[in-house]
mmCIF file of C-alpha atoms (C1' of nucleotides) in Angstrom:
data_model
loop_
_atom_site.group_PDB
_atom_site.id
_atom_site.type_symbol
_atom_site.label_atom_id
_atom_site.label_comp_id
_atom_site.label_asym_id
_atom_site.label_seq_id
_atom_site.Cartn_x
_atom_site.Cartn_y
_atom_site.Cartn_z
ATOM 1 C CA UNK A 1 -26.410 30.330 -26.839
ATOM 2 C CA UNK A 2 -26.013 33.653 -25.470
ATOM 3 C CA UNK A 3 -23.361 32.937 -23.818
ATOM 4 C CA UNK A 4 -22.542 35.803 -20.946
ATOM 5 C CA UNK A 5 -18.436 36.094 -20.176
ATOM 6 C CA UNK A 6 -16.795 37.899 -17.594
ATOM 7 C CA UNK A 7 -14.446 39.189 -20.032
ATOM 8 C CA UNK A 8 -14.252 39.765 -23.470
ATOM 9 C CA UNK A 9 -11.016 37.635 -25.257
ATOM 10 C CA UNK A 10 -8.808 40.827 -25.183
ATOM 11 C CA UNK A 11 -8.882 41.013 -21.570
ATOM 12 C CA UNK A 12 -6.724 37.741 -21.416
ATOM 13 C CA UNK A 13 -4.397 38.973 -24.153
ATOM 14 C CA UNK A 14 -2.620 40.590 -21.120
ATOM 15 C CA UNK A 15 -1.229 37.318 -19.210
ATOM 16 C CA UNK A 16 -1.301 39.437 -15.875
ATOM 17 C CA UNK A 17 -5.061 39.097 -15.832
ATOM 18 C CA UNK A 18 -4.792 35.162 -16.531
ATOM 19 C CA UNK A 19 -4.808 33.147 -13.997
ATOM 20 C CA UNK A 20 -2.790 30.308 -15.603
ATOM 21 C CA UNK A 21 -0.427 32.641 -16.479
ATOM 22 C CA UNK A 22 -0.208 33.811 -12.829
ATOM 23 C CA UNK A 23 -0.589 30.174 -11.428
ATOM 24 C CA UNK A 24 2.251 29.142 -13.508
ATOM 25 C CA UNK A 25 4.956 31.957 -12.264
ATOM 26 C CA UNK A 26 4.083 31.465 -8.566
ATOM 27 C CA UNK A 27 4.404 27.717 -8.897
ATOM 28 C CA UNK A 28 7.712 28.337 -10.893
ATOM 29 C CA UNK A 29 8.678 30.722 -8.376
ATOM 30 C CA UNK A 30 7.668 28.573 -5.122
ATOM 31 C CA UNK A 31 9.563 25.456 -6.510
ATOM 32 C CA UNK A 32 12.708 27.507 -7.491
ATOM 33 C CA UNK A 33 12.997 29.064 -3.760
ATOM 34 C CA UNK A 34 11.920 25.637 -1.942
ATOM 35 C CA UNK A 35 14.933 24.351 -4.226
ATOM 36 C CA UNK A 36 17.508 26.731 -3.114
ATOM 37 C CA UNK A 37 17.227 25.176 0.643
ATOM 38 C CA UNK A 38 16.328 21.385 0.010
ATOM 39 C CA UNK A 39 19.272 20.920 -2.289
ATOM 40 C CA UNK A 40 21.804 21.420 0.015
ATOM 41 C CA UNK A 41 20.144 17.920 1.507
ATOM 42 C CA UNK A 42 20.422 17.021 -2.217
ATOM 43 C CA UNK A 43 16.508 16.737 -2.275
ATOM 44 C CA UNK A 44 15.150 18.168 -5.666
ATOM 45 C CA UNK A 45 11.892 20.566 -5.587
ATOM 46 C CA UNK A 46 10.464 17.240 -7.507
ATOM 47 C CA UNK A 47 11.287 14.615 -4.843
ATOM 48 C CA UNK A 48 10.679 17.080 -2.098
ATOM 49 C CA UNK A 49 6.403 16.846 -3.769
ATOM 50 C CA UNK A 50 6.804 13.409 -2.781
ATOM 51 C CA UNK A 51 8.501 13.320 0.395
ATOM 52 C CA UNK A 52 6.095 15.448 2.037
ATOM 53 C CA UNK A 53 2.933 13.347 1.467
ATOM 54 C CA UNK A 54 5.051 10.187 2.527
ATOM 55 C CA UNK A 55 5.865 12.666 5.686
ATOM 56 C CA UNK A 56 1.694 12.020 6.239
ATOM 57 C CA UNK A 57 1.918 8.860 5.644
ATOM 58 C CA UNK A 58 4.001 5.876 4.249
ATOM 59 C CA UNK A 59 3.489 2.416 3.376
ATOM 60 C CA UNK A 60 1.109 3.472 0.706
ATOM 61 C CA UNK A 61 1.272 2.331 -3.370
ATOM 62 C CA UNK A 62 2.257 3.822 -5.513
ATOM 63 C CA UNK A 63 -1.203 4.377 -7.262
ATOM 64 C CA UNK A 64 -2.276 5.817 -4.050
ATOM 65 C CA UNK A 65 1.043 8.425 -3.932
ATOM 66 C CA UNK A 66 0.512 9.700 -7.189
ATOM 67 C CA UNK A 67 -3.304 10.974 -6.682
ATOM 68 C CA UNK A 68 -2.084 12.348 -3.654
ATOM 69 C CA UNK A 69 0.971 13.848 -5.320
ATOM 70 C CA UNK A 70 -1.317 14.824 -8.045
ATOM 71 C CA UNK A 71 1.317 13.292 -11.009
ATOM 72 C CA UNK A 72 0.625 10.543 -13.182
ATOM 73 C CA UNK A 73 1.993 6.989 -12.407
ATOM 74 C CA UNK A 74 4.856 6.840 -14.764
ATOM 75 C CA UNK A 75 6.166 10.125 -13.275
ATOM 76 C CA UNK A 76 5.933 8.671 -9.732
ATOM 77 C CA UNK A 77 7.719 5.700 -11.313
ATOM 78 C CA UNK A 78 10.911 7.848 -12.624
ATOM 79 C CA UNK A 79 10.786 9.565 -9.130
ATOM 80 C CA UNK A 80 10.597 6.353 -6.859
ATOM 81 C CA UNK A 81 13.357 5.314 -8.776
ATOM 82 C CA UNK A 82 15.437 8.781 -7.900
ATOM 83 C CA UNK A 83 14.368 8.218 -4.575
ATOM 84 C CA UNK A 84 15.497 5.263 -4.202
ATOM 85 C CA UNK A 85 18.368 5.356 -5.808
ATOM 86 C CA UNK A 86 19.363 8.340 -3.604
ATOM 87 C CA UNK A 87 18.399 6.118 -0.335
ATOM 88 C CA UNK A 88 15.275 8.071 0.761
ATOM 89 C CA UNK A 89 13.194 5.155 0.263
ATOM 90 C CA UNK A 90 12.400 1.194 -0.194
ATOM 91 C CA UNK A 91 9.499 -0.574 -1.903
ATOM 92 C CA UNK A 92 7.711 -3.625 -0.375
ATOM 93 C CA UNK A 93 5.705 -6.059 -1.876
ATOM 94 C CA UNK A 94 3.722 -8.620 -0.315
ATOM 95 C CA UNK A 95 2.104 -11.623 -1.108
ATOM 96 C CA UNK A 96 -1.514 -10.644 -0.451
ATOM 97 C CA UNK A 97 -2.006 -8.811 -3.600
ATOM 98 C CA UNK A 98 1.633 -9.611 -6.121
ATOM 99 C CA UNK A 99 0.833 -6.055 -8.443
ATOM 100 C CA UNK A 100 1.024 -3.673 -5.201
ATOM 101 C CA UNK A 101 4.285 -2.068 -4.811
ATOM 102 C CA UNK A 102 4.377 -0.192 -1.159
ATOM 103 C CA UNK A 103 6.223 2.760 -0.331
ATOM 104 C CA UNK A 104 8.221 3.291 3.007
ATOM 105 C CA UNK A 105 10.694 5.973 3.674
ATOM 106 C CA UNK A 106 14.231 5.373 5.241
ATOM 107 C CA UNK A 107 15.210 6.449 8.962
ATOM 108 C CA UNK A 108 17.354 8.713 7.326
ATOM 109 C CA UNK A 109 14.559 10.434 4.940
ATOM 110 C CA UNK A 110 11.994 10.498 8.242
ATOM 111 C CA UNK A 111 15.013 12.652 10.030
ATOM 112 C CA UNK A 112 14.676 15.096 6.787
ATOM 113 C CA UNK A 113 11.294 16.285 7.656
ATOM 114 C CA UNK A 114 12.600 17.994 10.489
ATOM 115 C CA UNK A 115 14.600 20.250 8.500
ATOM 116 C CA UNK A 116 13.028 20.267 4.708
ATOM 117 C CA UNK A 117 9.152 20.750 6.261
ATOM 118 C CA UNK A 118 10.008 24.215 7.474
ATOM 119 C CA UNK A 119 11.474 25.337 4.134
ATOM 120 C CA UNK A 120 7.527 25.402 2.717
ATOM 121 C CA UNK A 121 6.866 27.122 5.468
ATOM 122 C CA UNK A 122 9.305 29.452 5.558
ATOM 123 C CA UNK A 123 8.257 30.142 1.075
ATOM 124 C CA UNK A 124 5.211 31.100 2.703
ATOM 125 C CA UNK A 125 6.036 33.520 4.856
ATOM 126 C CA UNK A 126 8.026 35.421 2.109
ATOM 127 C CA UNK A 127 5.159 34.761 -0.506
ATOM 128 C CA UNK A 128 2.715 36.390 1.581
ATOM 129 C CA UNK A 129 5.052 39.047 2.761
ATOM 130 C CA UNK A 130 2.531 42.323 4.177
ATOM 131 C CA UNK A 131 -1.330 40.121 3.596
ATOM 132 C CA UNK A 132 -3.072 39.574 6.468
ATOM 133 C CA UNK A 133 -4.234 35.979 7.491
ATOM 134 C CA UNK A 134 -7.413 36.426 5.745
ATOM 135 C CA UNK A 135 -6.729 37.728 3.019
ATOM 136 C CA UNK A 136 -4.151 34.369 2.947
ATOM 137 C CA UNK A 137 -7.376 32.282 3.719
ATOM 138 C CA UNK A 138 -8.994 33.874 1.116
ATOM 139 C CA UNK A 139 -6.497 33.151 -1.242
ATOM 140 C CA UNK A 140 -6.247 29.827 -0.349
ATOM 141 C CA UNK A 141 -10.163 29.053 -0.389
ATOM 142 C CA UNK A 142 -10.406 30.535 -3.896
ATOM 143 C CA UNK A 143 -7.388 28.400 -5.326
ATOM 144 C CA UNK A 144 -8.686 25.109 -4.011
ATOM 145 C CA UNK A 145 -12.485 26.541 -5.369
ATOM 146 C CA UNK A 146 -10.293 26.953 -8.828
ATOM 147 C CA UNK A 147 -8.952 23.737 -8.810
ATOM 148 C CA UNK A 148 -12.387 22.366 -8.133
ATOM 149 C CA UNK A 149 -13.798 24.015 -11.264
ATOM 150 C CA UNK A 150 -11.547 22.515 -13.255
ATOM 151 C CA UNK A 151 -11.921 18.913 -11.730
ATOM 152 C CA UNK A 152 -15.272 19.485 -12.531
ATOM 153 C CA UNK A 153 -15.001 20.136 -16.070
ATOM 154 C CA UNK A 154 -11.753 17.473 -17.115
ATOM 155 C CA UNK A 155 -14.566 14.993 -15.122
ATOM 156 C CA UNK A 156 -17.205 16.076 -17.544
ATOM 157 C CA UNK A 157 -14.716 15.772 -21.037
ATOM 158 C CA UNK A 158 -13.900 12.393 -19.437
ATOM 159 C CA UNK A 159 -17.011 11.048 -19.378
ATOM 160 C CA UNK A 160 -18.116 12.703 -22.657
ATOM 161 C CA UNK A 161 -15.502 10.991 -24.749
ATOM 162 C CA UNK A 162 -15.930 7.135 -22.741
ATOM 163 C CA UNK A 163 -19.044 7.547 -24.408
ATOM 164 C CA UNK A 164 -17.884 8.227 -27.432
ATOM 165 C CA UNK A 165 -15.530 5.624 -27.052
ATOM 166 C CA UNK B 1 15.904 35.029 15.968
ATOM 167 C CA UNK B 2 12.044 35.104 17.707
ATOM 168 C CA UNK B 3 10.831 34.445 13.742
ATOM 169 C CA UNK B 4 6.889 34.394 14.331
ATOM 170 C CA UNK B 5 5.112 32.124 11.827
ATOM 171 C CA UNK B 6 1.822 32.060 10.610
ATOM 172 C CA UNK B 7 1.180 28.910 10.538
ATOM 173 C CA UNK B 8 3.421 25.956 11.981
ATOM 174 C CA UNK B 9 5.519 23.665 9.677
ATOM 175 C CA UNK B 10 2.943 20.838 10.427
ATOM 176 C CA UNK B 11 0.435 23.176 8.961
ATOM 177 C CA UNK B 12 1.754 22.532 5.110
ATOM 178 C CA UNK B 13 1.891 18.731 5.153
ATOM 179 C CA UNK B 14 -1.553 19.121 3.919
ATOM 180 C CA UNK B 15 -0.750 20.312 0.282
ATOM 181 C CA UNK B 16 -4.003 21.431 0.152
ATOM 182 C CA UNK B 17 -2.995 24.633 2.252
ATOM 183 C CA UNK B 18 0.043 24.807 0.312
ATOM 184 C CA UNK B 19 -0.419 27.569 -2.162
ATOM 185 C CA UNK B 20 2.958 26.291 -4.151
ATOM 186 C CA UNK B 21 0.941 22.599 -4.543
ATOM 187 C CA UNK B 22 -2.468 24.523 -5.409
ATOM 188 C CA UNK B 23 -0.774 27.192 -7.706
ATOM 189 C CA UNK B 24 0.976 23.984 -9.678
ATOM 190 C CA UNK B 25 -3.155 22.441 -10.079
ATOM 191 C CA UNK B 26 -4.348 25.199 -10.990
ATOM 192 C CA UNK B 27 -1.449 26.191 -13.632
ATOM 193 C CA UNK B 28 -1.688 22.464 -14.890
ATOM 194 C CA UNK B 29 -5.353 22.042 -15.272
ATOM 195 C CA UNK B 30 -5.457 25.127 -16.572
ATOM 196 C CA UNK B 31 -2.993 23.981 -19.497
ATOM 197 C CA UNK B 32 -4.717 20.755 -20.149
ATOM 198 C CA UNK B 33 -7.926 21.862 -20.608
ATOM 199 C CA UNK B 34 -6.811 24.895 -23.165
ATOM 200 C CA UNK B 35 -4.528 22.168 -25.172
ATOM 201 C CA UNK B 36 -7.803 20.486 -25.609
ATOM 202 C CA UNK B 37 -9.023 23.379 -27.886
ATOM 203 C CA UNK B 38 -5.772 24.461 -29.061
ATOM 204 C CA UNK B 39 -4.688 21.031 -30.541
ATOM 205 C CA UNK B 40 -7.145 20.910 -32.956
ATOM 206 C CA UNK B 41 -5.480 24.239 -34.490
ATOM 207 C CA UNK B 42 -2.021 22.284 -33.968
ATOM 208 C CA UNK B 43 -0.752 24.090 -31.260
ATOM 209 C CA UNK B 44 0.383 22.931 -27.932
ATOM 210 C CA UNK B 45 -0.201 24.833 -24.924
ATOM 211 C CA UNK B 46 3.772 26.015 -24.739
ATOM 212 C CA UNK B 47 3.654 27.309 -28.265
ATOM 213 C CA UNK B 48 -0.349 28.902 -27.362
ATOM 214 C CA UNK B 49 2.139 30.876 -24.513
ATOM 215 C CA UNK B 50 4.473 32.378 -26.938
ATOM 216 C CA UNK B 51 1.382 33.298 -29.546
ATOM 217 C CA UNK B 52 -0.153 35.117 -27.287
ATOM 218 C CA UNK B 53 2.633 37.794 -26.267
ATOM 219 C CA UNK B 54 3.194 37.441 -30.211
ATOM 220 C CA UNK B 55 -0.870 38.875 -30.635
ATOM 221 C CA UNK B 56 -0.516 41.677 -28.345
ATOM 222 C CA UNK B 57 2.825 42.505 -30.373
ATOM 223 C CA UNK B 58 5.032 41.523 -33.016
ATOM 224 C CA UNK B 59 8.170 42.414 -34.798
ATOM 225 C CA UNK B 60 10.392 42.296 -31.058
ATOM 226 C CA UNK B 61 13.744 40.413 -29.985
ATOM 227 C CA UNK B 62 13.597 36.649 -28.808
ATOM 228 C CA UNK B 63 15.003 38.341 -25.270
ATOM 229 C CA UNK B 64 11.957 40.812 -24.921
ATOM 230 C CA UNK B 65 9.697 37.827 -26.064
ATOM 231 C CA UNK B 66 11.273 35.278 -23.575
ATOM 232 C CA UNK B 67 10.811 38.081 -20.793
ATOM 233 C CA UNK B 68 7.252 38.594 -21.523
ATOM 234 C CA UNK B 69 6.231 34.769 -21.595
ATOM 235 C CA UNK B 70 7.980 34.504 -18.373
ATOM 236 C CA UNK B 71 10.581 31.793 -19.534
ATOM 237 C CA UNK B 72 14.350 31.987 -20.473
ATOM 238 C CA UNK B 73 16.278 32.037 -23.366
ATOM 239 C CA UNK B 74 16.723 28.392 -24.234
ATOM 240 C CA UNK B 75 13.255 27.701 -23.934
ATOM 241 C CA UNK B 76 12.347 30.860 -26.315
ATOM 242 C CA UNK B 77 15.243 29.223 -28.657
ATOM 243 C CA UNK B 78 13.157 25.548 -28.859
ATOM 244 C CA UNK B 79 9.556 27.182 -29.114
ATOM 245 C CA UNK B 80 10.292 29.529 -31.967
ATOM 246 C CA UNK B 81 11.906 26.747 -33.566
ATOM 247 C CA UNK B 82 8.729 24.518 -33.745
ATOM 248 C CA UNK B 83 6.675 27.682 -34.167
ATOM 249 C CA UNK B 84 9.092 28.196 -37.401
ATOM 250 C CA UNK B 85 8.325 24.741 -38.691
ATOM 251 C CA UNK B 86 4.514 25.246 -38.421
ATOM 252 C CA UNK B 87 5.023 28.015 -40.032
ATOM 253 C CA UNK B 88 3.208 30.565 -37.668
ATOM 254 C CA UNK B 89 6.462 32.776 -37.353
ATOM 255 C CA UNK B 90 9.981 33.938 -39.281
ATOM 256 C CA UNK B 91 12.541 35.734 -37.714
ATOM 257 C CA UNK B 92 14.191 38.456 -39.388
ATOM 258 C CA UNK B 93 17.787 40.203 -39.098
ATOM 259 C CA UNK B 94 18.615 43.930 -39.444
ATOM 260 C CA UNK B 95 21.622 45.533 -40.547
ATOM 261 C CA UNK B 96 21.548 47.931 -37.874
ATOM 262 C CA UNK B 97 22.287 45.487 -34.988
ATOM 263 C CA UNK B 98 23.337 42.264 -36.626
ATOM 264 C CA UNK B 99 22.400 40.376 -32.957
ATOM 265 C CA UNK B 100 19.290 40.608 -32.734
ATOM 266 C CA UNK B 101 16.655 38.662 -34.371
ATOM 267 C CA UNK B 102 13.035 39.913 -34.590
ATOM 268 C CA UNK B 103 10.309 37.745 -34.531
ATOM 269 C CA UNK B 104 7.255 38.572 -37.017
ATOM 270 C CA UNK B 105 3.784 36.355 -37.269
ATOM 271 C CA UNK B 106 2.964 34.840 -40.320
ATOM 272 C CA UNK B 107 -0.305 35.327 -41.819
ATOM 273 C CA UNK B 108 -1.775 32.231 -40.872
ATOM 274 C CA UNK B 109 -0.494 32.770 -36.980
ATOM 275 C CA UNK B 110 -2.751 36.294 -37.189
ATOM 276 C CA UNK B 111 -5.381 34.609 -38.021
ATOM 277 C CA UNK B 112 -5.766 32.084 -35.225
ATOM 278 C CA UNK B 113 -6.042 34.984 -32.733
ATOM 279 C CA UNK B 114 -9.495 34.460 -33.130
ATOM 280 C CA UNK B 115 -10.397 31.099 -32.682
ATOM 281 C CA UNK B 116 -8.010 30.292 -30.160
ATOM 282 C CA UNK B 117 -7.559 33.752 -27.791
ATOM 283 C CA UNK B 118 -11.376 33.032 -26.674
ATOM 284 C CA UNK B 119 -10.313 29.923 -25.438
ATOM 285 C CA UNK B 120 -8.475 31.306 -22.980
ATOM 286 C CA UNK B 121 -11.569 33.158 -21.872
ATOM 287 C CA UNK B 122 -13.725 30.010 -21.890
ATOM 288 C CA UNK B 123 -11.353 28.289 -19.355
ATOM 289 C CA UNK B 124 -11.461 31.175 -17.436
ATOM 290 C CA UNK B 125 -15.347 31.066 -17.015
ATOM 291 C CA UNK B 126 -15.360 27.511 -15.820
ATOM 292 C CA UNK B 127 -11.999 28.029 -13.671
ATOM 293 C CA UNK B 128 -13.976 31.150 -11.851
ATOM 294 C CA UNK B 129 -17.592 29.559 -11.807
ATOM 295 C CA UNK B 130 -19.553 30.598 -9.004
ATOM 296 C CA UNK B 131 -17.841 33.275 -8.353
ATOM 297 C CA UNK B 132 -18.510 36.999 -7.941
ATOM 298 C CA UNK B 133 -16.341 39.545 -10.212
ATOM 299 C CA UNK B 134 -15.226 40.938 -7.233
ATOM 300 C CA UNK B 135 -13.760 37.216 -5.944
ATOM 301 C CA UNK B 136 -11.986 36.883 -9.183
ATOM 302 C CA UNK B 137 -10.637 40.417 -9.027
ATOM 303 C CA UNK B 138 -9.161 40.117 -5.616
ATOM 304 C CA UNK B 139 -8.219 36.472 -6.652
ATOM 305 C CA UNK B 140 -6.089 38.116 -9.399
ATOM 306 C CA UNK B 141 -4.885 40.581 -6.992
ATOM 307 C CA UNK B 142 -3.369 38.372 -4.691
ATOM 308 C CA UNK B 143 -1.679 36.477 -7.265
ATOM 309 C CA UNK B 144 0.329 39.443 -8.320
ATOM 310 C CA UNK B 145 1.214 40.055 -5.204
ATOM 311 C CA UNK B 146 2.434 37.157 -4.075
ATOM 312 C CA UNK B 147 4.171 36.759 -7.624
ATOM 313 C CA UNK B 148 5.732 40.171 -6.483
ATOM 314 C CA UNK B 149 6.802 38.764 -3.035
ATOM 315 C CA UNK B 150 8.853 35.709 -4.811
ATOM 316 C CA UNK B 151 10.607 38.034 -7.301
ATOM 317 C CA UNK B 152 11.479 40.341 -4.517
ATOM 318 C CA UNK B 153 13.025 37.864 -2.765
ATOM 319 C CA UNK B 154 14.438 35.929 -5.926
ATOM 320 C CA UNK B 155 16.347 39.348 -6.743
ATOM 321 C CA UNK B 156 17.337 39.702 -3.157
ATOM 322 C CA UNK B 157 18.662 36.391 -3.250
ATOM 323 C CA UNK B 158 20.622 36.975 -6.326
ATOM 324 C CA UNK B 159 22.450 40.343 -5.540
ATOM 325 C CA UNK B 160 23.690 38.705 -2.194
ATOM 326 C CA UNK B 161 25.214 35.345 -3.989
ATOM 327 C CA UNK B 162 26.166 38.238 -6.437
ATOM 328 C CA UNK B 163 28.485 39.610 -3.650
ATOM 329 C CA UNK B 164 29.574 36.461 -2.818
ATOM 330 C CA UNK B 165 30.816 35.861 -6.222
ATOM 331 C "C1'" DT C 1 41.323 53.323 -31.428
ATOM 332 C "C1'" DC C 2 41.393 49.146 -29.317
ATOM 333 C "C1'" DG C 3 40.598 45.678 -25.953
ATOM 334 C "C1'" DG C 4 37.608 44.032 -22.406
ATOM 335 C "C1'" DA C 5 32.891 43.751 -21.016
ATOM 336 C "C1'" DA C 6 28.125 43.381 -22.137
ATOM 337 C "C1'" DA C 7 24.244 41.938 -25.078
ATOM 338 C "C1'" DG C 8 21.793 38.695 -28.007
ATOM 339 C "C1'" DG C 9 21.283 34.307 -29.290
ATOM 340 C "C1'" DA C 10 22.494 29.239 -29.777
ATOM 341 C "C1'" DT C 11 24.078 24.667 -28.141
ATOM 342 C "C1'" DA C 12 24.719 20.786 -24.960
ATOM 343 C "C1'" DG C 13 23.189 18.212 -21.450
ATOM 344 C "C1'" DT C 14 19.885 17.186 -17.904
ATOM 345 C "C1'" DA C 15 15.480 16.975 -15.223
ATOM 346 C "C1'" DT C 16 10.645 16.678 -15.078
ATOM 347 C "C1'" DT C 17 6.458 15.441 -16.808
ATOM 348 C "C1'" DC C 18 3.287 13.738 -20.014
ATOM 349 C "C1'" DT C 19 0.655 10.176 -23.351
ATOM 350 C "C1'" DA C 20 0.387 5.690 -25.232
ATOM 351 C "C1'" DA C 21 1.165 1.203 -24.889
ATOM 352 C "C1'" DG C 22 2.375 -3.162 -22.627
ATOM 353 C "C1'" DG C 23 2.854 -6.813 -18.999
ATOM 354 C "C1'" DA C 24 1.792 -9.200 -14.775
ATOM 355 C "C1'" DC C 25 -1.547 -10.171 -11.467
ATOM 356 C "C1'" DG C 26 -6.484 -10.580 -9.614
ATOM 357 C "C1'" DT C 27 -11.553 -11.164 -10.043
ATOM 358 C "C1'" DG C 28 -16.040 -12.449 -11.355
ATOM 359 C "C1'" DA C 29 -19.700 -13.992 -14.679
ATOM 360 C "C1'" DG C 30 -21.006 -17.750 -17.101
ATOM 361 C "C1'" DC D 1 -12.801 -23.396 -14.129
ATOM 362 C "C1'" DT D 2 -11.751 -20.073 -17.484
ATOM 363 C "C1'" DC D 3 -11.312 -16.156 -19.918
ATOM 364 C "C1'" DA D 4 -12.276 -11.461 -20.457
ATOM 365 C "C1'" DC D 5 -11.873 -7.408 -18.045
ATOM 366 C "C1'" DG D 6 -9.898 -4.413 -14.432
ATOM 367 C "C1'" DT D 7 -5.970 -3.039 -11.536
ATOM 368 C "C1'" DC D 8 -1.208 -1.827 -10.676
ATOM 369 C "C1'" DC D 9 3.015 -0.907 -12.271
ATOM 370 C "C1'" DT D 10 6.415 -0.316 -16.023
ATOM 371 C "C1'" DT D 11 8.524 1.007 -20.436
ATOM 372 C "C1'" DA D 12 9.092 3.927 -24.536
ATOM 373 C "C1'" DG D 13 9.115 8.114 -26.619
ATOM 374 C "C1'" DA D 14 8.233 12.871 -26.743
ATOM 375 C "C1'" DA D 15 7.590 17.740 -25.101
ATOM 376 C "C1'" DT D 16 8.945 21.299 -22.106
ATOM 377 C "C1'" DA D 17 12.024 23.804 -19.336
ATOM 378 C "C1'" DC D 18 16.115 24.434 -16.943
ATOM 379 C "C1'" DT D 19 21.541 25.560 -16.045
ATOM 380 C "C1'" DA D 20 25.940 26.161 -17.868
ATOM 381 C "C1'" DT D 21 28.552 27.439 -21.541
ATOM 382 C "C1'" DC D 22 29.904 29.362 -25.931
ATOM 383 C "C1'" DC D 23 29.903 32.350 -30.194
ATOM 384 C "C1'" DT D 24 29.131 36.617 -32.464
ATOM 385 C "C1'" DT D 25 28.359 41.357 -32.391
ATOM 386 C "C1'" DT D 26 28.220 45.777 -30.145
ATOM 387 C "C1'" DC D 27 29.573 49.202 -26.882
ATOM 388 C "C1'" DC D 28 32.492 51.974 -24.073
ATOM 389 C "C1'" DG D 29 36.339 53.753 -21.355
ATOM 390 C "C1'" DA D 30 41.252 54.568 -21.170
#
DNA sequence: TCGGAAAGGATAGTATTCTAAGGACGTGAG
DNA sequence: CTCACGTCCTTAGAATACTATCCTTTCCGA
């Protein structure tokens, strides 16, 4: 059990070496700035998550939109519902399979992209003001290596406590 | 108006290359997996946030605590309150500036430093595993900076609707 | 010294997201 | 064929965080 860490506990007491802590303020950050531009289309930073991956592809369900979202279904519910409300999409069902509830954006949501895509873009520029396009790449690699890590692991608990259950 | 790009819109559909959509992952997984340990002491991940600028230091105003989680006032307000409850803080006035309201761990609250501050170190391990010290250093690194790059801009923002005002 | 501005905190109202639970539909083993 | 289980979506209720606004107290310049 002799258990080898990178850092002793104290190290973390200072949230500037945590990386939660420093996930959390550029995600705060990103969302606040992307808001500042997609609300004058009176798209929130919340529906905007959504609209881009129907921007890949629509006529999904909404099962399949939240993984690829990366929310949980209820939230994707409560957002459909904004989002349809607001006139940026319609749901279809069909008779093949009665549960499945498929997405499709409106003519005037597909015209959006042209202007709301770029925003991200444009966050991106300013958040990676004076690094170099490796060091971006780099940055990038090791996030999505992070988020595999933890995958990883919430898999593991998962299965742990189904068979406990 | 020759604005050069580094990547094209297109290029950010994929939230996977979006470091706003990985930064959220990692932030959220992050949180989920410490609430796991952190529950069974009773405390949710949002009051674990305000405990841990509380470990480093006590005894300072809700303003100075709010800056140093990194959320605003309101939120500060709510927290303490349900820290208050479970009785891991009081707050305490002074004569000398009746405003202010100092916030002071109980006991109990010093105690759980050290069961639940190496939690945040065990997440860290699996978040980073596989990779080098150096990796997770310039990981780090480029956090900050891009955390730098969105405040820059946020304040930049802010002094020119300031004018405007 | 005194009146307006700033500082510290609280309240109200809203948005976003979650967990837990429930309901309707589909499927497959016996 | 049927019924138990799985799938897909929804509802209910709560936690977390925000913006906008307000109240009290303090400070400072004329």
């Amino acid at each position: 059990m002799a258990q080898r860490f990178r850092h002793p506990a104290e190290y973390y007491t200072d949230p500037e070496n945590s990386i939660g802590y420093l996930a959390r303020v550029v995600f705060r950050s990103f969302s606040r700035l992307l808001e500042r531009g997609t609300l004058t289309h009176d798209v929130s930073a919340g529906q905007w998550r959504f609209l881009r991956q129907l921007w890949r592809q629509d006529g999904i369900t909404q099962r399949e939109l939240s993984e690829r979202v990366g929310m949980r279904e209820p939230t994707t519910v409560v957002a459909l519902k904004s989002l349809e409300a607001a006139g940026f999409i319609r749901r279809e069902k069909t008779d093949t399979d009665k549960r499945k509830t498929y997405i499709y954006l409106t003519p005037h949501a597909k015209r959006l992209e042209l202007v709301l895509a770029p925003m991200n873009a444009e966050i991106h520029e300013i958040a990676t003001r004076g690094m170099t396009d490796a060091e971006v790449a780099t940055l990038q690699a090791m996030l999505r290596r992070v988020v595999e890590n933890l995958a990883d692991e919430t898999r593991t608990l998962s299965v742990l406590s189904d068979v406990q259950a």
